[in-house]
Amino acid sequence: MTTTLWVALGAIIAAFVMRGVKISEFRQAWIDGLRADISEFISKAHEWIDLYLVFNAEDNQKKKAELASKLDRIKYDSFHVLRRIELRFKPDDNQANILVSNLKNLLDPVKLKPNNQYSSWRTLADTAVQDARALLKEEWETTKNPLRGLTAIIMVSPTSKSSRPPSSAAD
């Protein structure tokens, strides 16, 4: 009877380990897809700002009309990628919402400083990249150590003295 219990316990533990491995695989794929989408969006936004600056400097109305349709196409393609990024996150994920807001700023001419539009756009892009790096690193740490969230919850149990919520409690 004892052997049967040990075998059953071993099977249950193996099932939990396999589940954790599978979740980690899915999470890693999610991170990789998110990283690719963020990179694609920023590349398209960079293409958009380059063309936007040319468009504003153009005096010829015929050329300006041609540029306008290209600008629109790039912007619509960019928003398509941005929506994919947005749909990966829960609506109440503050860190993700800040990232999405900063990505949207890359296609908002109002956010540019009039005297140096390209430089101010680069600053906005750098901010979005830094936010993305922080979010991706946090997700990677959770993937790398799936027990991290459990450890944080145990550390803030009712018997502990800490009242600070765990950083990965949203997972």
PDB file of C-alpha atoms in Angstrom:
ATOM      1  CA  MET A   1       0.000   0.000   0.000  1.00  0.00           C
ATOM      2  CA  THR A   2       2.797   2.448   0.835  1.00  0.00           C
ATOM      3  CA  THR A   3       4.441   1.844  -2.545  1.00  0.00           C
ATOM      4  CA  THR A   4       1.173   2.630  -4.308  1.00  0.00           C
ATOM      5  CA  LEU A   5       0.887   5.934  -2.448  1.00  0.00           C
ATOM      6  CA  TRP A   6       4.458   6.876  -3.350  1.00  0.00           C
ATOM      7  CA  VAL A   7       3.849   6.042  -7.015  1.00  0.00           C
ATOM      8  CA  ALA A   8       0.625   8.066  -6.995  1.00  0.00           C
ATOM      9  CA  LEU A   9       2.354  10.971  -5.288  1.00  0.00           C
ATOM     10  CA  GLY A  10       5.200  10.771  -7.823  1.00  0.00           C
ATOM     11  CA  ALA A  11       2.708  10.816 -10.701  1.00  0.00           C
ATOM     12  CA  ILE A  12       0.936  13.854  -9.258  1.00  0.00           C
ATOM     13  CA  ILE A  13       4.231  15.715  -8.774  1.00  0.00           C
ATOM     14  CA  ALA A  14       5.325  14.798 -12.311  1.00  0.00           C
ATOM     15  CA  ALA A  15       2.023  16.133 -13.659  1.00  0.00           C
ATOM     16  CA  PHE A  16       2.513  19.452 -11.856  1.00  0.00           C
ATOM     17  CA  VAL A  17       6.096  19.713 -13.114  1.00  0.00           C
ATOM     18  CA  MET A  18       5.011  18.992 -16.698  1.00  0.00           C
ATOM     19  CA  ARG A  19       2.233  21.549 -16.397  1.00  0.00           C
ATOM     20  CA  GLY A  20       4.748  24.154 -15.206  1.00  0.00           C
ATOM     21  CA  VAL A  21       7.095  23.327 -18.089  1.00  0.00           C
ATOM     22  CA  LYS A  22       4.267  23.639 -20.635  1.00  0.00           C
ATOM     23  CA  ILE A  23       3.130  26.961 -19.166  1.00  0.00           C
ATOM     24  CA  SER A  24       6.723  28.213 -19.338  1.00  0.00           C
ATOM     25  CA  GLU A  25       6.916  27.206 -23.001  1.00  0.00           C
ATOM     26  CA  PHE A  26       3.679  29.068 -23.801  1.00  0.00           C
ATOM     27  CA  ARG A  27       4.822  32.074 -21.794  1.00  0.00           C
ATOM     28  CA  GLN A  28       8.153  32.155 -23.637  1.00  0.00           C
ATOM     29  CA  ALA A  29       6.332  32.065 -26.977  1.00  0.00           C
ATOM     30  CA  TRP A  30       4.117  34.921 -25.736  1.00  0.00           C
ATOM     31  CA  ILE A  31       7.206  36.951 -24.774  1.00  0.00           C
ATOM     32  CA  ASP A  32       8.871  36.269 -28.133  1.00  0.00           C
ATOM     33  CA  GLY A  33       5.726  37.300 -30.024  1.00  0.00           C
ATOM     34  CA  LEU A  34       5.361  40.449 -27.950  1.00  0.00           C
ATOM     35  CA  ARG A  35       9.019  41.367 -28.506  1.00  0.00           C
ATOM     36  CA  ALA A  36       8.599  40.888 -32.279  1.00  0.00           C
ATOM     37  CA  ASP A  37       5.408  42.988 -32.359  1.00  0.00           C
ATOM     38  CA  ILE A  38       6.949  45.819 -30.345  1.00  0.00           C
ATOM     39  CA  SER A  39       9.979  45.849 -32.619  1.00  0.00           C
ATOM     40  CA  GLU A  40       7.787  45.811 -35.733  1.00  0.00           C
ATOM     41  CA  PHE A  41       5.620  48.628 -34.395  1.00  0.00           C
ATOM     42  CA  ILE A  42       8.578  50.854 -33.537  1.00  0.00           C
ATOM     43  CA  SER A  43      10.118  50.191 -36.963  1.00  0.00           C
ATOM     44  CA  LYS A  44       6.866  51.157 -38.691  1.00  0.00           C
ATOM     45  CA  ALA A  45       6.529  54.231 -36.473  1.00  0.00           C
ATOM     46  CA  HIS A  46      10.089  55.199 -37.407  1.00  0.00           C
ATOM     47  CA  GLU A  47       9.204  54.865 -41.082  1.00  0.00           C
ATOM     48  CA  TRP A  48       6.103  56.976 -40.421  1.00  0.00           C
ATOM     49  CA  ILE A  49       8.007  59.818 -38.700  1.00  0.00           C
ATOM     50  CA  ASP A  50      10.583  59.931 -41.506  1.00  0.00           C
ATOM     51  CA  LEU A  51       7.834  60.266 -44.097  1.00  0.00           C
ATOM     52  CA  TYR A  52       5.856  62.681 -41.895  1.00  0.00           C
ATOM     53  CA  LEU A  53       8.805  65.070 -41.757  1.00  0.00           C
ATOM     54  CA  VAL A  54       9.240  64.896 -45.539  1.00  0.00           C
ATOM     55  CA  PHE A  55       5.493  65.443 -45.965  1.00  0.00           C
ATOM     56  CA  ASN A  56       5.553  68.607 -43.821  1.00  0.00           C
ATOM     57  CA  ALA A  57       8.544  69.999 -45.688  1.00  0.00           C
ATOM     58  CA  GLU A  58       6.991  69.374 -49.126  1.00  0.00           C
ATOM     59  CA  ASP A  59       5.522  72.385 -50.960  1.00  0.00           C
ATOM     60  CA  ASN A  60       4.313  70.609 -54.088  1.00  0.00           C
ATOM     61  CA  GLN A  61       0.657  69.653 -53.493  1.00  0.00           C
ATOM     62  CA  LYS A  62       0.710  66.743 -55.950  1.00  0.00           C
ATOM     63  CA  LYS A  63       3.698  65.171 -54.191  1.00  0.00           C
ATOM     64  CA  LYS A  64       2.109  65.944 -50.845  1.00  0.00           C
ATOM     65  CA  ALA A  65      -1.044  64.039 -51.868  1.00  0.00           C
ATOM     66  CA  GLU A  66       1.078  61.003 -52.826  1.00  0.00           C
ATOM     67  CA  LEU A  67       2.912  61.177 -49.524  1.00  0.00           C
ATOM     68  CA  ALA A  68      -0.369  61.479 -47.612  1.00  0.00           C
ATOM     69  CA  SER A  69      -1.612  58.113 -48.873  1.00  0.00           C
ATOM     70  CA  LYS A  70       1.725  56.487 -47.972  1.00  0.00           C
ATOM     71  CA  LEU A  71       1.579  58.097 -44.528  1.00  0.00           C
ATOM     72  CA  ASP A  72      -1.930  56.753 -43.990  1.00  0.00           C
ATOM     73  CA  ARG A  73      -0.942  53.227 -45.080  1.00  0.00           C
ATOM     74  CA  ILE A  74       2.040  53.145 -42.713  1.00  0.00           C
ATOM     75  CA  LYS A  75      -0.058  54.520 -39.856  1.00  0.00           C
ATOM     76  CA  TYR A  76      -2.841  51.942 -40.401  1.00  0.00           C
ATOM     77  CA  ASP A  77      -0.285  49.127 -40.556  1.00  0.00           C
ATOM     78  CA  SER A  78       1.292  50.446 -37.370  1.00  0.00           C
ATOM     79  CA  PHE A  79      -2.043  50.548 -35.575  1.00  0.00           C
ATOM     80  CA  HIS A  80      -2.711  46.976 -36.672  1.00  0.00           C
ATOM     81  CA  VAL A  81       0.469  45.884 -34.872  1.00  0.00           C
ATOM     82  CA  LEU A  82      -0.321  48.126 -31.896  1.00  0.00           C
ATOM     83  CA  ARG A  83      -3.716  46.439 -31.483  1.00  0.00           C
ATOM     84  CA  ARG A  84      -1.986  43.035 -31.422  1.00  0.00           C
ATOM     85  CA  ILE A  85       0.248  44.356 -28.651  1.00  0.00           C
ATOM     86  CA  GLU A  86      -2.716  45.763 -26.701  1.00  0.00           C
ATOM     87  CA  LEU A  87      -4.675  42.521 -26.965  1.00  0.00           C
ATOM     88  CA  ARG A  88      -1.889  40.613 -25.217  1.00  0.00           C
ATOM     89  CA  PHE A  89      -2.474  42.421 -21.920  1.00  0.00           C
ATOM     90  CA  LYS A  90      -5.171  42.592 -19.286  1.00  0.00           C
ATOM     91  CA  PRO A  91      -6.945  45.985 -19.293  1.00  0.00           C
ATOM     92  CA  ASP A  92      -5.877  46.703 -15.699  1.00  0.00           C
ATOM     93  CA  ASP A  93      -2.158  45.972 -16.231  1.00  0.00           C
ATOM     94  CA  ASN A  94      -0.688  49.402 -15.392  1.00  0.00           C
ATOM     95  CA  GLN A  95       2.832  48.675 -16.650  1.00  0.00           C
ATOM     96  CA  ALA A  96       1.439  47.436 -19.971  1.00  0.00           C
ATOM     97  CA  ASN A  97      -0.928  50.408 -20.266  1.00  0.00           C
ATOM     98  CA  ILE A  98       1.987  52.810 -19.811  1.00  0.00           C
ATOM     99  CA  LEU A  99       3.925  50.964 -22.521  1.00  0.00           C
ATOM    100  CA  VAL A 100       0.960  51.059 -24.931  1.00  0.00           C
ATOM    101  CA  SER A 101       0.470  54.772 -24.247  1.00  0.00           C
ATOM    102  CA  ASN A 102       4.136  55.458 -24.957  1.00  0.00           C
ATOM    103  CA  LEU A 103       3.940  53.432 -28.168  1.00  0.00           C
ATOM    104  CA  LYS A 104       0.879  55.437 -29.277  1.00  0.00           C
ATOM    105  CA  ASN A 105       2.860  58.629 -28.695  1.00  0.00           C
ATOM    106  CA  LEU A 106       5.194  57.585 -31.527  1.00  0.00           C
ATOM    107  CA  LEU A 107       2.368  58.231 -34.013  1.00  0.00           C
ATOM    108  CA  ASP A 108       1.112  61.441 -32.417  1.00  0.00           C
ATOM    109  CA  PRO A 109       2.573  64.595 -34.034  1.00  0.00           C
ATOM    110  CA  VAL A 110       1.304  66.709 -31.113  1.00  0.00           C
ATOM    111  CA  LYS A 111       3.906  65.006 -28.892  1.00  0.00           C
ATOM    112  CA  LEU A 112       6.751  66.351 -31.043  1.00  0.00           C
ATOM    113  CA  LYS A 113       8.647  69.513 -30.163  1.00  0.00           C
ATOM    114  CA  PRO A 114       8.240  72.003 -33.025  1.00  0.00           C
ATOM    115  CA  ASN A 115      11.878  73.084 -33.137  1.00  0.00           C
ATOM    116  CA  ASN A 116      13.326  69.554 -33.269  1.00  0.00           C
ATOM    117  CA  GLN A 117      10.679  67.036 -34.211  1.00  0.00           C
ATOM    118  CA  TYR A 118      12.949  64.117 -35.081  1.00  0.00           C
ATOM    119  CA  SER A 119      15.015  64.413 -31.916  1.00  0.00           C
ATOM    120  CA  SER A 120      11.899  64.578 -29.758  1.00  0.00           C
ATOM    121  CA  TRP A 121      10.504  61.531 -31.582  1.00  0.00           C
ATOM    122  CA  ARG A 122      13.735  59.641 -30.814  1.00  0.00           C
ATOM    123  CA  THR A 123      13.305  60.511 -27.138  1.00  0.00           C
ATOM    124  CA  LEU A 124       9.741  59.157 -27.232  1.00  0.00           C
ATOM    125  CA  ALA A 125      10.986  55.988 -28.959  1.00  0.00           C
ATOM    126  CA  ASP A 126      13.745  55.520 -26.383  1.00  0.00           C
ATOM    127  CA  THR A 127      11.182  55.836 -23.578  1.00  0.00           C
ATOM    128  CA  ALA A 128       8.937  53.216 -25.199  1.00  0.00           C
ATOM    129  CA  VAL A 129      11.890  50.862 -25.694  1.00  0.00           C
ATOM    130  CA  GLN A 130      12.942  51.245 -22.046  1.00  0.00           C
ATOM    131  CA  ASP A 131       9.385  50.483 -20.896  1.00  0.00           C
ATOM    132  CA  ALA A 132       9.257  47.439 -23.183  1.00  0.00           C
ATOM    133  CA  ARG A 133      12.593  46.176 -21.911  1.00  0.00           C
ATOM    134  CA  ALA A 134      11.452  46.454 -18.293  1.00  0.00           C
ATOM    135  CA  LEU A 135       8.163  44.681 -18.982  1.00  0.00           C
ATOM    136  CA  LEU A 136       9.830  41.915 -21.036  1.00  0.00           C
ATOM    137  CA  LYS A 137      12.473  41.418 -18.338  1.00  0.00           C
ATOM    138  CA  GLU A 138       9.783  41.075 -15.662  1.00  0.00           C
ATOM    139  CA  GLU A 139       7.939  38.522 -17.809  1.00  0.00           C
ATOM    140  CA  TRP A 140      11.177  36.645 -18.470  1.00  0.00           C
ATOM    141  CA  GLU A 141      11.974  36.494 -14.744  1.00  0.00           C
ATOM    142  CA  THR A 142       8.522  35.031 -14.093  1.00  0.00           C
ATOM    143  CA  THR A 143       9.013  32.486 -16.889  1.00  0.00           C
ATOM    144  CA  LYS A 144      12.486  31.584 -15.701  1.00  0.00           C
ATOM    145  CA  ASN A 145      11.295  31.038 -12.137  1.00  0.00           C
ATOM    146  CA  PRO A 146       7.626  30.007 -12.121  1.00  0.00           C
ATOM    147  CA  LEU A 147       7.669  29.617  -8.334  1.00  0.00           C
ATOM    148  CA  ARG A 148       8.605  33.287  -7.975  1.00  0.00           C
ATOM    149  CA  GLY A 149       4.988  34.371  -7.662  1.00  0.00           C
ATOM    150  CA  LEU A 150       4.290  31.642  -5.131  1.00  0.00           C
ATOM    151  CA  THR A 151       7.351  32.629  -3.104  1.00  0.00           C
ATOM    152  CA  ALA A 152       6.229  36.264  -3.119  1.00  0.00           C
ATOM    153  CA  ILE A 153       2.746  35.278  -1.942  1.00  0.00           C
ATOM    154  CA  ILE A 154       4.186  33.180   0.885  1.00  0.00           C
ATOM    155  CA  MET A 155       6.410  36.103   1.908  1.00  0.00           C
ATOM    156  CA  VAL A 156       3.306  38.314   2.268  1.00  0.00           C
ATOM    157  CA  SER A 157       1.133  35.757   4.007  1.00  0.00           C
ATOM    158  CA  PRO A 158      -1.073  36.974   6.866  1.00  0.00           C
ATOM    159  CA  THR A 159       1.502  35.737   9.343  1.00  0.00           C
ATOM    160  CA  SER A 160       4.331  37.784   7.829  1.00  0.00           C
ATOM    161  CA  LYS A 161       5.012  41.360   8.847  1.00  0.00           C
ATOM    162  CA  SER A 162       5.261  42.764   5.312  1.00  0.00           C
ATOM    163  CA  SER A 163       2.198  44.530   3.977  1.00  0.00           C
ATOM    164  CA  ARG A 164       3.676  45.197   0.541  1.00  0.00           C
ATOM    165  CA  PRO A 165       2.033  43.184  -2.248  1.00  0.00           C
ATOM    166  CA  PRO A 166       4.274  40.902  -4.316  1.00  0.00           C
ATOM    167  CA  SER A 167       5.515  42.407  -7.571  1.00  0.00           C
ATOM    168  CA  SER A 168       4.205  39.528  -9.660  1.00  0.00           C
ATOM    169  CA  ALA A 169       0.853  39.084  -7.927  1.00  0.00           C
ATOM    170  CA  ALA A 170      -0.896  40.151 -11.141  1.00  0.00           C
ATOM    171  CA  ASP A 171       0.223  36.937 -12.881  1.00  0.00           C
TER     172      ASP A 171
END
